[in-house]
Short mmCIF file of C-alpha atoms in Angstrom, two decimals:
data_model
loop_
_atom_site.label_atom_id
_atom_site.label_comp_id
_atom_site.label_asym_id
_atom_site.label_seq_id
_atom_site.Cartn_x
_atom_site.Cartn_y
_atom_site.Cartn_z
CA MET A 27 23.05 -21.70 25.57
CA LYS A 28 21.67 -22.11 22.05
CA ALA A 29 21.12 -18.84 20.19
CA ILE A 30 17.53 -17.88 19.51
CA VAL A 31 16.87 -17.58 15.79
CA SER A 32 14.03 -16.32 13.65
CA PRO A 33 12.04 -18.63 11.31
CA ASP A 34 14.47 -17.80 8.49
CA GLY A 35 17.49 -18.81 10.60
CA ASN A 36 18.85 -15.34 11.41
CA PRO A 37 19.94 -14.64 15.00
CA ILE A 38 17.52 -12.37 16.84
CA GLU A 39 20.37 -10.00 17.74
CA HIS A 40 21.12 -9.52 14.06
CA LEU A 41 17.50 -8.75 13.29
CA ARG A 42 17.33 -6.18 16.08
CA ALA A 43 20.31 -4.35 14.61
CA ARG A 44 18.78 -4.01 11.17
CA ARG A 45 16.39 -1.14 11.80
CA SER A 46 15.14 1.10 14.60
CA MET A 47 11.77 0.59 16.26
CA ALA A 48 10.52 3.87 14.76
CA ASP A 49 11.47 2.72 11.25
CA LEU A 50 9.72 -0.59 11.79
CA LEU A 51 6.54 1.09 13.03
CA ARG A 52 6.49 3.47 10.06
CA LEU A 53 6.96 0.59 7.67
CA LEU A 54 4.09 -1.26 9.34
CA GLN A 55 1.93 1.85 9.07
CA PHE A 56 2.39 2.10 5.30
CA GLY A 57 2.06 -1.65 4.85
CA ASP A 58 -1.23 -1.78 6.74
CA SER A 59 -4.18 -3.09 4.74
CA ALA A 60 -6.24 -0.22 6.18
CA LEU A 61 -3.95 2.41 4.61
CA PRO A 62 -6.41 4.84 2.94
CA ILE A 63 -5.14 4.68 -0.64
CA GLY A 64 -8.20 2.93 -2.06
CA GLY A 65 -7.07 -0.70 -2.13
CA PHE A 66 -10.33 -1.77 -0.49
CA SER A 67 -12.23 -0.48 -3.56
CA PHE A 68 -10.65 -3.05 -5.88
CA SER A 69 -10.91 -6.83 -6.02
CA SER A 70 -8.26 -7.52 -8.72
CA GLY A 71 -10.77 -9.58 -10.71
CA LEU A 72 -12.08 -11.58 -7.76
CA GLU A 73 -15.61 -10.14 -7.94
CA THR A 74 -16.17 -11.50 -11.44
CA ALA A 75 -14.28 -14.72 -10.63
CA THR A 76 -16.71 -15.46 -7.79
CA GLU A 77 -19.74 -14.44 -9.87
CA ILE A 78 -18.96 -16.94 -12.64
CA GLY A 79 -17.91 -19.66 -10.20
CA LEU A 80 -14.19 -19.65 -11.01
CA VAL A 81 -13.52 -19.00 -7.32
CA HIS A 82 -16.00 -20.73 -5.02
CA ASN A 83 -14.16 -22.11 -1.97
CA VAL A 84 -10.97 -21.79 0.08
CA GLU A 85 -8.89 -23.89 -2.33
CA THR A 86 -9.86 -21.95 -5.45
CA LEU A 87 -9.40 -18.65 -3.59
CA GLU A 88 -5.85 -19.62 -2.65
CA ALA A 89 -5.14 -20.68 -6.24
CA PHE A 90 -6.52 -17.35 -7.50
CA LEU A 91 -4.32 -15.40 -5.09
CA ASP A 92 -1.22 -17.41 -6.01
CA ALA A 93 -1.87 -16.67 -9.69
CA ALA A 94 -2.39 -12.97 -8.97
CA LEU A 95 0.90 -12.78 -7.06
CA ARG A 96 2.80 -14.57 -9.86
CA ILE A 97 1.38 -12.16 -12.44
CA SER A 98 2.23 -9.20 -10.23
CA ALA A 99 5.80 -10.40 -9.69
CA SER A 100 6.56 -10.62 -13.43
CA GLY A 101 4.86 -7.30 -14.16
CA ASP A 102 4.60 -4.77 -11.36
CA GLY A 103 7.35 -6.51 -9.39
CA VAL A 104 9.87 -6.07 -12.19
CA GLY A 105 8.69 -2.50 -12.70
CA LEU A 106 9.17 -1.80 -9.00
CA VAL A 107 12.74 -3.14 -9.02
CA CYS A 108 13.57 -0.98 -12.05
CA ALA A 109 11.90 2.03 -10.44
CA PHE A 110 13.95 1.53 -7.31
CA ARG A 111 17.17 1.53 -9.35
CA ALA A 112 16.17 4.86 -10.91
CA LEU A 113 15.40 6.24 -7.46
CA GLU A 114 18.76 5.10 -6.09
CA ALA A 115 20.41 7.02 -8.95
CA GLN A 116 18.28 10.04 -7.96
CA ASP A 117 17.03 10.21 -11.55
CA LEU A 118 13.35 11.15 -11.55
CA ASP A 119 13.30 11.29 -15.36
CA ALA A 120 14.34 7.63 -15.43
CA LEU A 121 11.71 6.88 -12.78
CA SER A 122 9.08 8.54 -14.99
CA ALA A 123 10.23 6.41 -17.92
CA VAL A 124 9.77 3.27 -15.83
CA ASP A 125 6.37 4.56 -14.70
CA GLU A 126 5.28 4.93 -18.34
CA GLU A 127 6.40 1.38 -19.12
CA ILE A 128 4.45 -0.01 -16.15
CA ASN A 129 1.33 1.87 -17.21
CA ALA A 130 1.66 0.72 -20.83
CA ARG A 131 1.48 -2.90 -19.72
CA LYS A 132 -1.91 -2.41 -18.07
CA LEU A 133 -4.03 -3.65 -20.97
CA ASN A 134 -7.46 -3.17 -19.44
CA GLU A 135 -8.95 0.08 -18.21
CA GLU A 136 -9.84 -1.14 -14.71
CA THR A 137 -6.31 -2.35 -13.95
CA ARG A 138 -4.85 0.97 -15.11
CA LEU A 139 -7.37 2.82 -12.97
CA MET A 140 -6.49 0.77 -9.90
CA SER A 141 -2.74 1.29 -10.35
CA VAL A 142 -2.75 5.05 -10.95
CA ARG A 143 -5.40 5.79 -8.33
CA MET A 144 -3.61 3.85 -5.61
CA GLY A 145 -0.26 5.30 -6.71
CA ARG A 146 -1.47 8.88 -6.53
CA LYS A 147 -3.21 8.38 -3.19
CA LEU A 148 -0.06 6.80 -1.75
CA VAL A 149 2.06 9.78 -2.82
CA GLU A 150 -0.49 12.32 -1.58
CA LEU A 151 -0.67 10.61 1.79
CA SER A 152 3.09 10.31 2.12
CA ALA A 153 3.65 13.93 1.04
CA HIS A 154 1.23 15.12 3.72
CA VAL A 155 2.44 12.83 6.50
CA VAL A 156 6.17 12.64 5.75
CA GLY A 157 7.00 15.48 3.38
CA ASP A 158 10.04 13.78 1.84
CA PRO A 159 11.43 16.08 -0.94
CA ILE A 160 11.58 13.35 -3.61
CA ASN A 161 8.04 12.29 -2.77
CA VAL A 162 6.80 15.88 -3.05
CA GLU A 163 8.54 16.31 -6.42
CA TRP A 164 7.01 13.04 -7.65
CA LEU A 165 3.54 14.23 -6.60
CA GLY A 166 4.10 17.42 -8.59
CA ARG A 167 4.92 15.38 -11.68
CA ILE A 168 1.73 13.34 -11.28
CA ARG A 169 -0.43 16.44 -10.81
CA ASP A 170 1.14 18.12 -13.85
CA GLY A 171 0.47 15.06 -15.99
CA ARG A 172 4.17 14.45 -16.60
CA THR A 173 3.95 10.87 -15.33
CA PRO A 174 1.06 8.43 -14.76
CA GLY A 175 1.93 7.70 -11.12
CA THR A 176 1.40 3.94 -11.10
CA HIS A 177 1.43 2.20 -7.74
CA PRO A 178 4.82 0.42 -8.18
CA ALA A 179 6.64 3.59 -9.29
CA SER A 180 4.99 5.65 -6.56
CA LEU A 181 5.91 3.03 -3.96
CA ALA A 182 9.54 3.48 -5.02
CA ALA A 183 9.21 7.28 -4.87
CA THR A 184 7.82 7.18 -1.32
CA SER A 185 10.20 4.48 -0.08
CA ALA A 186 12.78 6.64 1.68
CA GLY A 187 10.20 8.64 3.55
CA VAL A 188 8.13 5.69 4.77
CA GLY A 189 11.05 3.57 5.97
CA ILE A 190 11.63 1.19 3.03
CA ARG A 191 15.35 0.54 2.65
CA SER A 192 15.61 -1.70 -0.41
CA ASP A 193 13.77 -2.94 -3.47
CA GLU A 194 13.41 -6.26 -1.62
CA GLU A 195 11.40 -4.60 1.15
CA ALA A 196 9.36 -2.65 -1.40
CA PHE A 197 8.63 -5.89 -3.28
CA ALA A 198 7.45 -7.50 -0.05
CA LEU A 199 5.15 -4.54 0.65
CA LEU A 200 3.75 -4.68 -2.90
CA ASN A 201 2.89 -8.37 -2.52
CA TYR A 202 1.40 -7.90 0.93
CA SER A 203 -0.75 -5.01 -0.31
CA LEU A 204 -2.12 -7.08 -3.21
CA ALA A 205 -2.73 -10.18 -1.09
CA THR A 206 -4.56 -8.36 1.68
CA ALA A 207 -6.71 -6.47 -0.85
CA ILE A 208 -7.79 -9.71 -2.55
CA LEU A 209 -8.41 -11.54 0.71
CA GLY A 210 -10.29 -8.57 2.13
CA ALA A 211 -12.50 -8.62 -0.96
CA ALA A 212 -13.03 -12.36 -0.51
CA LEU A 213 -14.50 -11.79 2.94
CA ARG A 214 -17.19 -9.64 1.34
CA LEU A 215 -17.78 -11.76 -1.74
CA MET A 216 -17.86 -15.37 -0.57
CA ARG A 217 -18.33 -17.67 2.39
CA VAL A 218 -14.86 -17.68 3.87
CA SER A 219 -13.73 -16.94 7.43
CA PHE A 220 -11.06 -14.60 8.79
CA VAL A 221 -9.12 -17.64 10.02
CA GLU A 222 -9.13 -19.16 6.53
CA THR A 223 -8.01 -15.95 4.83
CA GLN A 224 -5.23 -15.42 7.37
CA SER A 225 -4.05 -19.00 6.80
CA ILE A 226 -3.97 -18.36 3.06
CA LEU A 227 -2.05 -15.11 3.62
CA TRP A 228 0.51 -16.90 5.81
CA ARG A 229 1.16 -19.56 3.17
CA SER A 230 1.24 -17.04 0.31
CA MET A 231 3.77 -14.78 1.99
CA GLU A 232 6.15 -17.73 2.38
CA LYS A 233 6.52 -17.73 -1.42
CA VAL A 234 7.41 -14.04 -1.77
CA PRO A 235 11.20 -14.37 -1.18
CA GLU A 236 11.46 -16.93 -3.99
CA ALA A 237 9.44 -14.67 -6.29
CA TYR A 238 11.77 -11.76 -5.53
CA ALA A 239 14.86 -13.87 -6.19
CA ALA A 240 13.47 -14.71 -9.63
CA ILE A 241 13.15 -11.06 -10.71
CA GLU A 242 15.88 -9.36 -8.65
CA GLY A 243 18.14 -8.77 -11.65
CA ALA A 244 15.38 -8.15 -14.19
CA THR A 245 15.27 -5.22 -16.60
CA LEU A 246 12.36 -3.39 -18.22
CA ASP A 247 12.58 -5.78 -21.16
CA ASP A 248 11.70 -8.60 -18.76
CA MET A 249 8.53 -6.91 -17.50
CA ALA A 250 5.53 -8.90 -18.74
CA GLY A 251 1.88 -7.93 -18.57
CA PHE A 252 0.37 -10.97 -20.33
CA ALA A 253 -2.58 -12.09 -18.20
CA PRO A 254 -5.47 -12.99 -20.55
CA VAL A 255 -7.76 -14.45 -17.90
CA THR A 256 -7.40 -11.31 -15.77
CA ASP A 257 -8.19 -9.14 -18.80
CA ILE A 258 -11.26 -11.24 -19.61
CA LEU A 259 -12.49 -10.96 -16.02
CA ALA A 260 -12.00 -7.18 -16.20
CA ALA A 261 -13.94 -7.00 -19.48
CA LEU A 262 -16.80 -8.98 -17.95
CA HIS A 263 -16.74 -6.81 -14.84
CA VAL A 264 -17.35 -3.63 -16.85
CA LYS A 265 -20.74 -5.04 -17.91
CA GLY A 266 -21.54 -6.65 -14.55
CA HIS A 267 -25.03 -6.08 -13.13
CA LEU A 268 -23.95 -6.08 -9.49
CA ARG A 269 -20.70 -4.36 -8.60
CA MET A 270 -19.27 -3.88 -5.13
CA PHE A 271 -15.77 -3.09 -6.42
CA MET A 272 -14.22 -0.85 -9.05
CA ASN A 273 -12.42 -3.78 -10.70
#
C-alpha cells in the first residue's frame, strides 16, 4: 500500500511524531488572527494604498501583500532569526541588542508604533496565560524601558512558552500574522470577498518556505529596512482625513 504523504512530501507518520496535539493547539492559538495583540488595528499601509488607488482589486491586493511579505522577510524576518539565536544562547542582553536594531530600522512613526505595541501585547498575553520565566523577564525589560519590545524580538522571547520550536516556525508565524492582518484590513477597506482573501492567503503562504531559506543564515548586518513606498504611504496616512486604522 502506498504511504500517505503531506503536500510537501513528508510521510504522515513522520509529521505526527513531530509535536504533541497540545503543542499544536497552543501554536494555533498564538497564530490565530484573532489573537488580541492589536493586529486588527493596523493595515500596514493598505488603508492609504486603497485611498489613492494603488490597491483597487484582487490582483493589486495580492501584489501589495507579496511586496509586504518580501519587505518583512528582509527586515523583521532577519531580525527574528537573529533574536532566536540570542534566545537559544539564553542571552537576554543579546536579545535586547537585536531588539534595538529592529526598532532602529523602523523609519516611520506608525510602523514603529505597530511593532512595539503588538510586541508588548504579545508578551503581556503570554506572561499571563503561560508564565514562562524568560517571557516574564522580557516583559520586565519592556516595562522598565530597557528594550523597545518589537514584535519580532518579543515573538522570539515568547516562543518556548507558546509552543514554537525553531526560528523557522517563528518565521512562519510572523508571515501568517502579517498576511492575515493585511487581508483582514482589505475586507473592511475594499470590495473583496472572504473566498478571494483566503485564496490569496493560500498562494502567499506557499512562498514563505523559500523566503525563509533566503534569510536563514543572515546576520544583523543583512537586516534591511529600505521600503520607500511604505514610508510614503505612512506619511500620507498621518494626514489622512478618514482613518479606520492606526497605520
